[in-house]
Short mmCIF file of C-alpha atoms in Angstrom, two decimals:
data_model
loop_
_atom_site.label_atom_id
_atom_site.label_comp_id
_atom_site.label_asym_id
_atom_site.label_seq_id
_atom_site.Cartn_x
_atom_site.Cartn_y
_atom_site.Cartn_z
CA UNK A 194 0.51 -1.76 6.29
CA UNK A 195 2.68 -2.99 3.41
CA UNK A 196 5.99 -4.84 3.55
CA UNK A 197 8.83 -5.48 1.12
CA UNK A 198 9.14 -8.54 -1.11
CA UNK A 199 12.05 -9.96 0.88
CA UNK A 200 10.01 -9.68 4.08
CA UNK A 201 7.03 -11.31 2.40
CA UNK A 202 9.16 -14.27 1.37
CA UNK A 203 10.45 -14.66 4.92
CA UNK A 204 6.86 -14.88 6.15
CA UNK A 205 5.84 -17.33 3.43
CA UNK A 206 8.71 -19.64 4.29
CA UNK A 207 7.44 -19.85 7.89
CA UNK A 208 4.23 -21.37 6.55
CA UNK A 209 5.97 -23.83 4.25
CA UNK A 210 5.39 -21.93 0.99
CA UNK A 211 8.12 -22.75 -1.52
CA UNK A 212 10.13 -19.70 -2.64
CA UNK A 213 13.61 -19.25 -4.14
CA UNK A 214 16.45 -18.67 -1.66
CA UNK A 215 17.65 -15.12 -1.25
CA UNK A 216 18.86 -12.37 1.08
CA UNK A 217 18.52 -8.61 1.22
CA UNK A 218 21.41 -6.18 0.80
CA UNK A 219 21.79 -2.51 1.68
CA UNK A 220 25.13 -2.00 -0.07
CA UNK A 221 26.75 -3.19 -3.27
CA UNK A 222 29.38 -5.06 -1.26
CA UNK A 223 26.65 -6.94 0.64
CA UNK A 224 24.98 -7.86 -2.64
CA UNK A 225 28.27 -9.33 -3.92
CA UNK A 226 28.76 -11.33 -0.70
CA UNK A 227 25.22 -12.71 -0.80
CA UNK A 228 25.72 -13.81 -4.41
CA UNK A 229 28.78 -15.76 -3.27
CA UNK A 230 26.89 -17.35 -0.37
CA UNK A 231 23.94 -18.50 -2.47
CA UNK A 232 25.99 -21.04 -4.41
CA UNK A 233 29.35 -22.27 -5.52
CA UNK A 234 31.50 -19.77 -7.35
CA UNK A 235 33.79 -21.13 -10.04
CA UNK A 236 37.12 -19.60 -9.02
CA UNK A 237 38.42 -19.83 -12.58
CA UNK A 238 35.56 -17.81 -14.10
CA UNK A 239 34.04 -16.04 -11.08
CA UNK A 240 30.62 -17.28 -12.14
CA UNK A 241 27.95 -18.73 -9.84
CA UNK A 242 27.19 -22.42 -10.27
CA UNK A 243 23.85 -22.31 -8.44
CA UNK A 244 20.93 -22.95 -10.80
CA UNK A 245 23.52 -22.90 -13.57
CA UNK A 246 21.02 -22.38 -16.35
CA UNK A 247 19.58 -19.29 -14.77
CA UNK A 248 21.95 -17.84 -12.15
CA UNK A 249 20.78 -15.12 -9.77
CA UNK A 250 18.46 -12.14 -9.83
CA UNK A 251 18.86 -8.69 -8.26
CA UNK A 252 15.56 -6.96 -7.44
CA UNK A 253 14.99 -3.41 -6.21
CA UNK A 254 12.90 -3.34 -3.02
CA UNK A 255 10.16 -0.70 -2.95
CA UNK A 256 6.47 -0.79 -2.05
CA UNK A 257 5.27 -0.75 -5.67
CA UNK A 258 4.70 -3.08 -8.58
CA UNK A 259 6.02 -2.85 -12.12
CA UNK A 260 9.63 -2.74 -10.96
CA UNK A 261 10.95 -4.78 -13.86
CA UNK A 262 9.52 -2.28 -16.35
CA UNK A 263 10.45 0.78 -14.31
CA UNK A 264 13.20 3.33 -14.97
CA UNK A 265 15.61 4.94 -12.54
CA UNK A 266 16.01 8.70 -12.63
CA UNK A 267 19.70 8.13 -13.37
CA UNK A 268 18.64 6.53 -16.68
CA UNK A 269 19.20 2.89 -15.66
CA UNK A 270 16.41 0.70 -17.02
CA UNK A 271 14.57 -1.87 -14.89
CA UNK A 272 14.51 -2.71 -11.21
CA UNK A 273 14.84 -6.47 -11.78
CA UNK A 274 17.92 -7.95 -13.49
CA UNK A 275 19.48 -11.38 -13.95
CA UNK A 276 23.15 -11.76 -13.14
CA UNK A 277 25.71 -14.55 -13.55
CA UNK A 278 28.40 -13.61 -11.05
CA UNK A 279 28.97 -11.86 -7.70
CA UNK A 280 30.64 -9.03 -9.60
CA UNK A 281 27.49 -8.62 -11.70
CA UNK A 282 25.40 -8.50 -8.53
CA UNK A 283 27.64 -5.78 -7.10
CA UNK A 284 27.48 -3.69 -10.28
CA UNK A 285 23.68 -3.97 -10.56
CA UNK A 286 23.18 -3.12 -6.89
CA UNK A 287 25.41 -0.06 -7.23
CA UNK A 288 23.17 1.21 -10.05
CA UNK A 289 19.99 0.73 -7.99
CA UNK A 290 20.80 1.58 -4.37
CA UNK A 291 20.18 5.19 -3.42
CA UNK A 292 18.49 5.85 -6.76
CA UNK A 293 14.85 6.70 -7.45
CA UNK A 294 12.84 4.09 -9.34
CA UNK A 295 9.76 5.23 -11.26
CA UNK A 296 7.08 2.67 -12.14
CA UNK A 297 3.43 2.87 -13.18
CA UNK A 298 2.48 2.43 -9.50
CA UNK A 299 4.85 4.95 -7.92
CA UNK A 300 3.76 7.94 -9.99
CA UNK A 301 6.27 10.36 -11.49
CA UNK A 302 7.91 11.05 -8.10
CA UNK A 303 9.12 7.44 -7.86
CA UNK A 304 10.57 5.72 -4.79
CA UNK A 305 14.13 5.65 -3.50
CA UNK A 306 15.66 2.16 -3.45
CA UNK A 307 17.37 1.51 -0.11
CA UNK A 308 17.61 -2.28 -0.38
CA UNK A 309 17.93 -4.93 -3.06
CA UNK A 310 17.06 -8.61 -2.92
CA UNK A 311 19.66 -11.02 -4.28
CA UNK A 312 18.01 -14.40 -4.91
CA UNK A 313 18.16 -17.54 -6.97
CA UNK A 314 16.40 -17.06 -10.26
CA UNK A 315 14.23 -19.73 -11.81
CA UNK A 316 13.95 -21.06 -15.33
CA UNK A 317 10.27 -20.34 -15.77
CA UNK A 318 8.00 -22.37 -18.03
CA UNK A 319 4.66 -20.93 -16.79
CA UNK A 320 3.50 -17.88 -14.84
CA UNK A 321 0.26 -17.81 -12.81
CA UNK A 322 -1.53 -15.15 -10.80
CA UNK A 323 -2.80 -16.18 -7.35
CA UNK A 324 -4.23 -14.00 -4.59
CA UNK A 325 -6.32 -14.33 -1.44
CA UNK A 326 -8.28 -11.30 -0.34
CA UNK A 327 -11.31 -10.30 1.70
CA UNK A 328 -14.52 -10.27 -0.30
CA UNK A 329 -17.07 -7.72 0.89
CA UNK A 330 -19.92 -9.57 -0.83
CA UNK A 331 -19.40 -12.81 1.13
CA UNK A 332 -17.65 -11.25 4.16
CA UNK A 333 -15.00 -13.94 3.85
CA UNK A 334 -11.79 -14.92 2.07
CA UNK A 335 -11.82 -15.14 -1.72
CA UNK A 336 -9.19 -16.71 -3.93
CA UNK A 337 -8.65 -14.92 -7.23
CA UNK A 338 -6.42 -16.71 -9.73
CA UNK A 339 -5.56 -16.70 -13.41
CA UNK A 340 -3.39 -18.59 -15.85
CA UNK A 341 -2.33 -15.15 -17.13
CA UNK A 342 0.31 -14.44 -14.49
CA UNK A 343 3.22 -12.02 -14.62
CA UNK A 344 1.15 -9.07 -15.85
CA UNK A 345 -1.17 -6.61 -14.14
CA UNK A 346 -4.33 -8.47 -13.09
CA UNK A 347 -6.36 -5.34 -13.90
CA UNK A 348 -5.35 -5.72 -17.54
CA UNK A 349 -6.40 -9.37 -17.55
CA UNK A 350 -9.73 -8.55 -15.91
CA UNK A 351 -10.43 -5.84 -18.51
CA UNK A 352 -9.34 -7.73 -21.63
CA UNK A 353 -9.78 -11.42 -20.69
CA UNK A 354 -12.37 -11.56 -17.89
CA UNK A 355 -13.06 -15.27 -18.49
CA UNK A 356 -9.45 -15.98 -17.50
CA UNK A 357 -10.18 -14.88 -13.91
CA UNK A 358 -11.02 -17.71 -11.50
CA UNK A 359 -12.84 -16.91 -8.25
CA UNK A 360 -13.17 -19.37 -5.38
CA UNK A 361 -14.88 -18.22 -2.13
CA UNK A 362 -13.59 -19.89 1.04
CA UNK A 363 -15.67 -20.60 4.14
CA UNK A 364 -13.85 -18.67 6.92
CA UNK A 365 -14.64 -21.38 9.49
CA UNK A 366 -13.92 -24.46 7.38
CA UNK A 367 -10.90 -22.96 5.63
CA UNK A 368 -9.48 -24.03 2.28
CA UNK A 369 -10.57 -27.62 1.68
CA UNK A 370 -8.43 -30.20 -0.10
CA UNK A 371 -10.95 -30.61 -2.90
CA UNK A 372 -10.92 -26.84 -3.49
CA UNK A 373 -7.12 -26.78 -3.71
CA UNK A 374 -7.16 -29.66 -6.22
CA UNK A 375 -9.95 -28.02 -8.23
CA UNK A 376 -7.96 -24.76 -8.40
CA UNK A 377 -4.84 -26.63 -9.48
CA UNK A 378 -6.75 -28.29 -12.34
CA UNK A 379 -8.43 -25.02 -13.37
CA UNK A 380 -4.98 -23.41 -13.51
CA UNK A 381 -3.79 -26.22 -15.83
CA UNK A 382 -1.22 -27.85 -13.56
CA UNK A 383 -0.38 -31.31 -14.85
CA UNK A 384 -0.84 -34.45 -12.77
CA UNK A 385 2.75 -34.45 -11.50
CA UNK A 386 2.37 -30.89 -10.15
CA UNK A 387 -1.07 -31.18 -8.47
CA UNK A 388 0.34 -32.15 -5.08
CA UNK A 389 2.95 -29.34 -5.02
CA UNK A 390 0.41 -26.77 -6.22
CA UNK A 391 -2.19 -27.83 -3.64
CA UNK A 392 0.42 -27.67 -0.88
CA UNK A 393 1.44 -24.18 -1.94
CA UNK A 394 -2.20 -23.00 -2.03
CA UNK A 395 -2.74 -24.42 1.46
CA UNK A 396 0.38 -22.67 2.75
CA UNK A 397 -0.75 -19.36 1.29
CA UNK A 398 -4.19 -19.68 2.90
CA UNK A 399 -2.66 -20.53 6.30
CA UNK A 400 -0.42 -17.48 5.89
CA UNK A 401 -3.45 -15.28 5.10
CA UNK A 402 -5.37 -16.44 8.19
CA UNK A 403 -2.44 -16.80 10.56
CA UNK A 404 -1.11 -13.28 9.96
CA UNK A 405 -4.48 -11.46 9.84
CA UNK A 406 -3.94 -10.37 6.24
CA UNK A 407 -6.37 -8.43 4.13
CA UNK A 408 -4.53 -9.59 1.00
CA UNK A 409 -1.81 -12.02 -0.03
CA UNK A 410 -0.89 -11.73 -3.71
CA UNK A 411 1.62 -13.90 -5.56
CA UNK A 412 2.42 -12.67 -9.05
CA UNK A 413 3.91 -14.61 -10.54
CA UNK A 414 3.45 -18.04 -9.06
CA UNK A 415 5.65 -20.07 -11.39
CA UNK A 416 6.33 -23.54 -12.67
CA UNK A 417 10.02 -24.12 -13.38
CA UNK A 418 11.68 -26.26 -16.01
CA UNK A 419 12.22 -28.85 -13.24
CA UNK A 420 8.50 -28.96 -12.50
CA UNK A 421 8.79 -27.00 -9.23
CA UNK A 422 5.89 -24.79 -8.13
CA UNK A 423 7.25 -21.60 -6.50
CA UNK A 424 5.99 -18.26 -5.19
CA UNK A 425 8.37 -16.01 -7.08
CA UNK A 426 7.06 -12.65 -5.89
CA UNK A 427 4.61 -11.76 -3.12
CA UNK A 428 2.74 -8.74 -1.84
CA UNK A 429 0.99 -8.49 1.54
CA UNK A 430 -1.57 -6.15 3.05
CA UNK A 431 -2.36 -6.48 6.74
CA UNK A 432 -5.33 -5.53 8.88
CA UNK A 433 -3.85 -2.66 10.90
CA UNK A 434 -6.35 -3.32 13.69
CA UNK A 435 -4.82 -6.77 14.24
CA UNK A 436 -1.16 -5.73 14.28
CA UNK A 437 -1.12 -5.72 18.08
CA UNK A 438 -1.17 -9.52 17.77
CA UNK A 439 1.88 -9.49 15.48
CA UNK A 440 4.63 -7.25 16.90
CA UNK A 441 7.15 -8.98 14.63
CA UNK A 442 5.20 -7.84 11.57
CA UNK A 443 4.66 -4.34 12.95
CA UNK A 444 8.44 -4.10 13.29
CA UNK A 445 8.74 -4.66 9.52
CA UNK A 446 7.13 -1.29 8.79
CA UNK A 447 9.33 0.87 6.55
CA UNK A 448 8.26 4.48 7.05
CA UNK A 449 10.71 5.59 4.35
CA UNK A 450 8.25 4.03 1.87
CA UNK A 451 5.27 5.93 3.26
CA UNK A 452 3.92 9.43 2.77
CA UNK A 453 5.51 11.53 5.59
CA UNK A 454 2.12 13.15 6.23
CA UNK A 455 0.52 9.76 6.76
CA UNK A 456 3.34 8.70 9.08
CA UNK A 457 2.88 11.85 11.17
CA UNK A 458 -0.91 11.40 11.26
CA UNK A 459 -0.59 7.81 12.50
CA UNK A 460 1.43 9.05 15.48
CA UNK A 461 -1.62 11.00 16.65
CA UNK A 462 -4.29 8.41 15.93
CA UNK A 463 -5.55 10.19 12.81
CA UNK A 464 -6.85 8.34 9.77
CA UNK A 465 -5.18 10.28 6.96
CA UNK A 466 -4.49 9.57 3.28
CA UNK A 467 -2.79 12.19 1.15
CA UNK A 468 -4.14 13.06 -2.31
CA UNK A 469 -3.16 15.49 -5.07
CA UNK A 470 -5.85 18.18 -4.71
CA UNK A 471 -5.83 21.62 -3.08
CA UNK A 472 -8.82 21.53 -0.69
CA UNK A 473 -7.92 19.91 2.63
CA UNK A 474 -10.68 18.06 4.49
CA UNK A 475 -11.05 17.56 8.24
CA UNK A 476 -14.08 15.40 8.99
CA UNK A 477 -15.34 13.11 11.75
CA UNK A 478 -16.44 9.75 10.38
CA UNK A 479 -15.16 7.81 7.38
CA UNK A 480 -18.49 7.85 5.54
CA UNK A 481 -18.91 11.59 6.02
CA UNK A 482 -15.30 12.11 4.90
CA UNK A 483 -15.97 10.20 1.66
CA UNK A 484 -19.17 12.19 1.07
CA UNK A 485 -17.24 15.43 1.66
CA UNK A 486 -14.62 14.48 -0.90
CA UNK A 487 -17.30 13.50 -3.41
CA UNK A 488 -19.18 16.79 -3.13
CA UNK A 489 -15.96 18.80 -3.45
CA UNK A 490 -15.35 16.98 -6.75
CA UNK A 491 -18.97 17.53 -7.78
CA UNK A 492 -18.57 21.30 -7.48
CA UNK A 493 -15.33 21.35 -9.45
CA UNK A 494 -12.75 21.12 -6.69
CA UNK A 495 -10.09 18.54 -5.82
CA UNK A 496 -9.69 17.13 -2.30
CA UNK A 497 -6.14 17.18 -0.94
CA UNK A 498 -6.71 14.35 1.49
CA UNK A 499 -8.96 11.96 3.33
CA UNK A 500 -8.91 12.75 7.06
CA UNK A 501 -11.19 11.17 9.65
CA UNK A 502 -10.48 12.53 13.15
CA UNK A 503 -13.08 10.26 14.75
CA UNK A 504 -16.08 10.99 16.93
CA UNK A 505 -14.12 11.92 20.03
CA UNK A 506 -11.23 13.95 18.64
CA UNK A 507 -9.23 15.91 21.21
CA UNK A 508 -7.91 19.44 20.87
CA UNK A 509 -4.41 18.02 20.49
CA UNK A 510 -5.52 15.77 17.62
CA UNK A 511 -7.29 18.60 15.79
CA UNK A 512 -4.25 20.84 16.27
CA UNK A 513 -1.95 18.20 14.83
CA UNK A 514 -4.43 17.64 11.99
CA UNK A 515 -4.32 21.34 11.06
CA UNK A 516 -0.51 21.24 11.12
CA UNK A 517 -0.46 18.28 8.74
CA UNK A 518 -2.98 19.91 6.41
CA UNK A 519 -1.18 23.23 6.04
CA UNK A 520 2.19 21.49 5.68
CA UNK A 521 0.94 20.42 2.24
CA UNK A 522 2.03 23.29 -0.04
CA UNK A 523 -0.74 22.43 -2.52
CA UNK A 524 -3.49 23.21 0.00
CA UNK A 525 -5.31 26.47 -0.76
CA UNK A 526 -8.32 26.03 1.56
CA UNK A 527 -9.49 23.83 4.44
CA UNK A 528 -13.01 22.44 4.78
CA UNK A 529 -14.02 21.29 8.26
CA UNK A 530 -17.20 19.19 8.17
CA UNK A 531 -18.27 17.97 11.61
CA UNK A 532 -21.40 16.20 12.80
CA UNK A 533 -21.77 16.57 16.54
CA UNK A 534 -23.17 13.35 17.92
CA UNK A 535 -20.99 11.77 20.58
CA UNK A 536 -19.28 15.12 21.09
CA UNK A 537 -21.52 18.21 21.10
CA UNK A 538 -21.06 20.99 18.54
CA UNK A 539 -20.20 23.68 21.09
CA UNK A 540 -17.34 21.55 22.43
CA UNK A 541 -16.17 20.77 18.89
CA UNK A 542 -16.32 24.47 17.99
CA UNK A 543 -14.12 25.40 20.91
CA UNK A 544 -11.63 22.68 19.92
CA UNK A 545 -11.51 24.04 16.35
CA UNK A 546 -11.06 27.63 17.59
CA UNK A 547 -8.21 26.72 19.96
CA UNK A 548 -6.48 24.56 17.36
CA UNK A 549 -6.79 27.21 14.62
CA UNK A 550 -5.35 29.90 16.90
CA UNK A 551 -2.45 27.64 17.88
CA UNK A 552 -1.56 26.77 14.30
CA UNK A 553 -2.25 30.24 12.84
CA UNK A 554 -3.81 29.07 9.60
CA UNK A 555 -2.56 30.76 6.45
CA UNK A 556 -5.34 29.55 4.13
CA UNK A 557 -9.13 30.10 4.15
CA UNK A 558 -11.06 27.94 6.63
CA UNK A 559 -14.61 26.83 5.83
CA UNK A 560 -16.55 25.26 8.71
CA UNK A 561 -19.82 23.37 8.55
CA UNK A 562 -21.27 22.13 11.86
CA UNK A 563 -24.39 20.04 12.38
CA UNK A 564 -25.81 18.10 15.30
CA UNK A 565 -26.32 18.60 19.05
CA UNK A 566 -25.89 22.22 20.27
CA UNK A 567 -25.13 23.35 16.72
CA UNK A 568 -26.36 26.92 17.27
CA UNK A 569 -24.14 27.34 20.34
CA UNK A 570 -21.21 26.00 18.31
CA UNK A 571 -21.82 28.39 15.43
CA UNK A 572 -22.02 31.33 17.84
CA UNK A 573 -18.69 30.41 19.43
CA UNK A 574 -17.03 30.39 16.01
CA UNK A 575 -18.71 33.66 14.96
CA UNK A 576 -17.50 35.36 18.16
CA UNK A 577 -13.98 33.87 18.00
CA UNK A 578 -12.45 36.65 15.93
CA UNK A 579 -11.14 34.08 13.43
CA UNK A 580 -11.62 34.62 9.71
CA UNK A 581 -13.83 31.56 9.41
CA UNK A 582 -16.18 31.10 6.45
CA UNK A 583 -19.37 29.64 7.96
CA UNK A 584 -21.44 27.19 5.90
CA UNK A 585 -25.10 26.30 6.37
CA UNK A 586 -24.95 22.79 4.91
CA UNK A 587 -22.62 20.44 3.05
CA UNK A 588 -23.51 21.84 -0.37
CA UNK A 589 -22.87 25.38 0.82
CA UNK A 590 -19.61 24.27 2.43
CA UNK A 591 -18.34 22.60 -0.74
CA UNK A 592 -19.18 25.59 -2.92
CA UNK A 593 -17.48 28.01 -0.53
CA UNK A 594 -14.39 25.80 -0.18
CA UNK A 595 -14.00 25.51 -3.97
CA UNK A 596 -14.43 29.28 -4.37
CA UNK A 597 -11.94 30.00 -1.56
CA UNK A 598 -9.35 27.63 -3.02
CA UNK A 599 -9.78 29.14 -6.47
CA UNK A 600 -9.41 32.66 -5.10
CA UNK A 601 -6.29 31.68 -3.13
CA UNK A 602 -4.76 30.00 -6.19
CA UNK A 603 -5.30 33.09 -8.35
CA UNK A 604 -4.03 35.58 -5.76
CA UNK A 605 -0.68 37.17 -6.76
CA UNK A 606 2.35 36.11 -4.80
CA UNK A 607 3.56 38.80 -2.36
CA UNK A 608 6.86 40.38 -3.39
#
């Protein structure tokens, strides 16, 4: 689950991480009022006195990076702008709210901006990248940092790999004081900033552990002209399996920022991720689902989704899965790849038959079954009266799915 920047800052503040003051607005009028509240307003000029050298910043709130370099579909450039007065804040918010912002992370469809953050800006002298994530190699937290903050870390890793600092953290001992000081020195903080930087690192690590995060990313972490060390922007990823411990965080979920198909799938306990292909996949087991997607690509097709229905999928879940799959207008064929282990193949086959009849599939259906009672399962499908394309193995299934999707794509539209 992802959250917005303003929500991330609220969470960081609970753990003592220094961030600029700010509030979120849903209307232009609210943005103007927040700008007034954040500092003194000179009645003669209407300008904000807070942080006089820098003023305030208005930032579009969407679940994507690159907002400052993005473009709105109405032609307005940038989702992050400095402003000097409440009137400026109102005008900027009016140009962002309700508009679609396109960045390198949103794709060409972009995201609709429903909220903006109005916050104190900072006179920045340095920008740093700092993140804590789970490292599969060590099965523990890993700090990744760089003096090259404010840009995409992927670019830094590709062009300046020596600029990337990695510090593994013992999950039981936690971030030690000597590690925080070492990181601060490696990131070129001067002696007067070491204490503030170490405190901020400690607060970020306590946030990561305390909230069951899979990632906490601050980009940029900045040093201001006053020598302050601040988390200027933050991005969180949470372990969905631990959200039951954090109902306050679960309540922060913004389904307007999510793929509607993924939202619907989550309601039925389905692990679904939408993609851009035209061959839908319905598989039990994450590893088998990945292998199915890979072999579709190998034979020249494009998977439309990742979908793991689990080892004990019910008829209701499979029915809902079919509904989600065919709701995607790009889907030209469905590949069902099931290994019957916990649930036997004849039971799975009956579930597929009932679900397919309920949904009345309008695209070719390729089914590959393997496992316990597989012959009984295949017979049930063969005798079902459904126009199912049976496959002997995964290779056969992938080839037939690609051929079926290609044939469906080339078929003339009925007049």
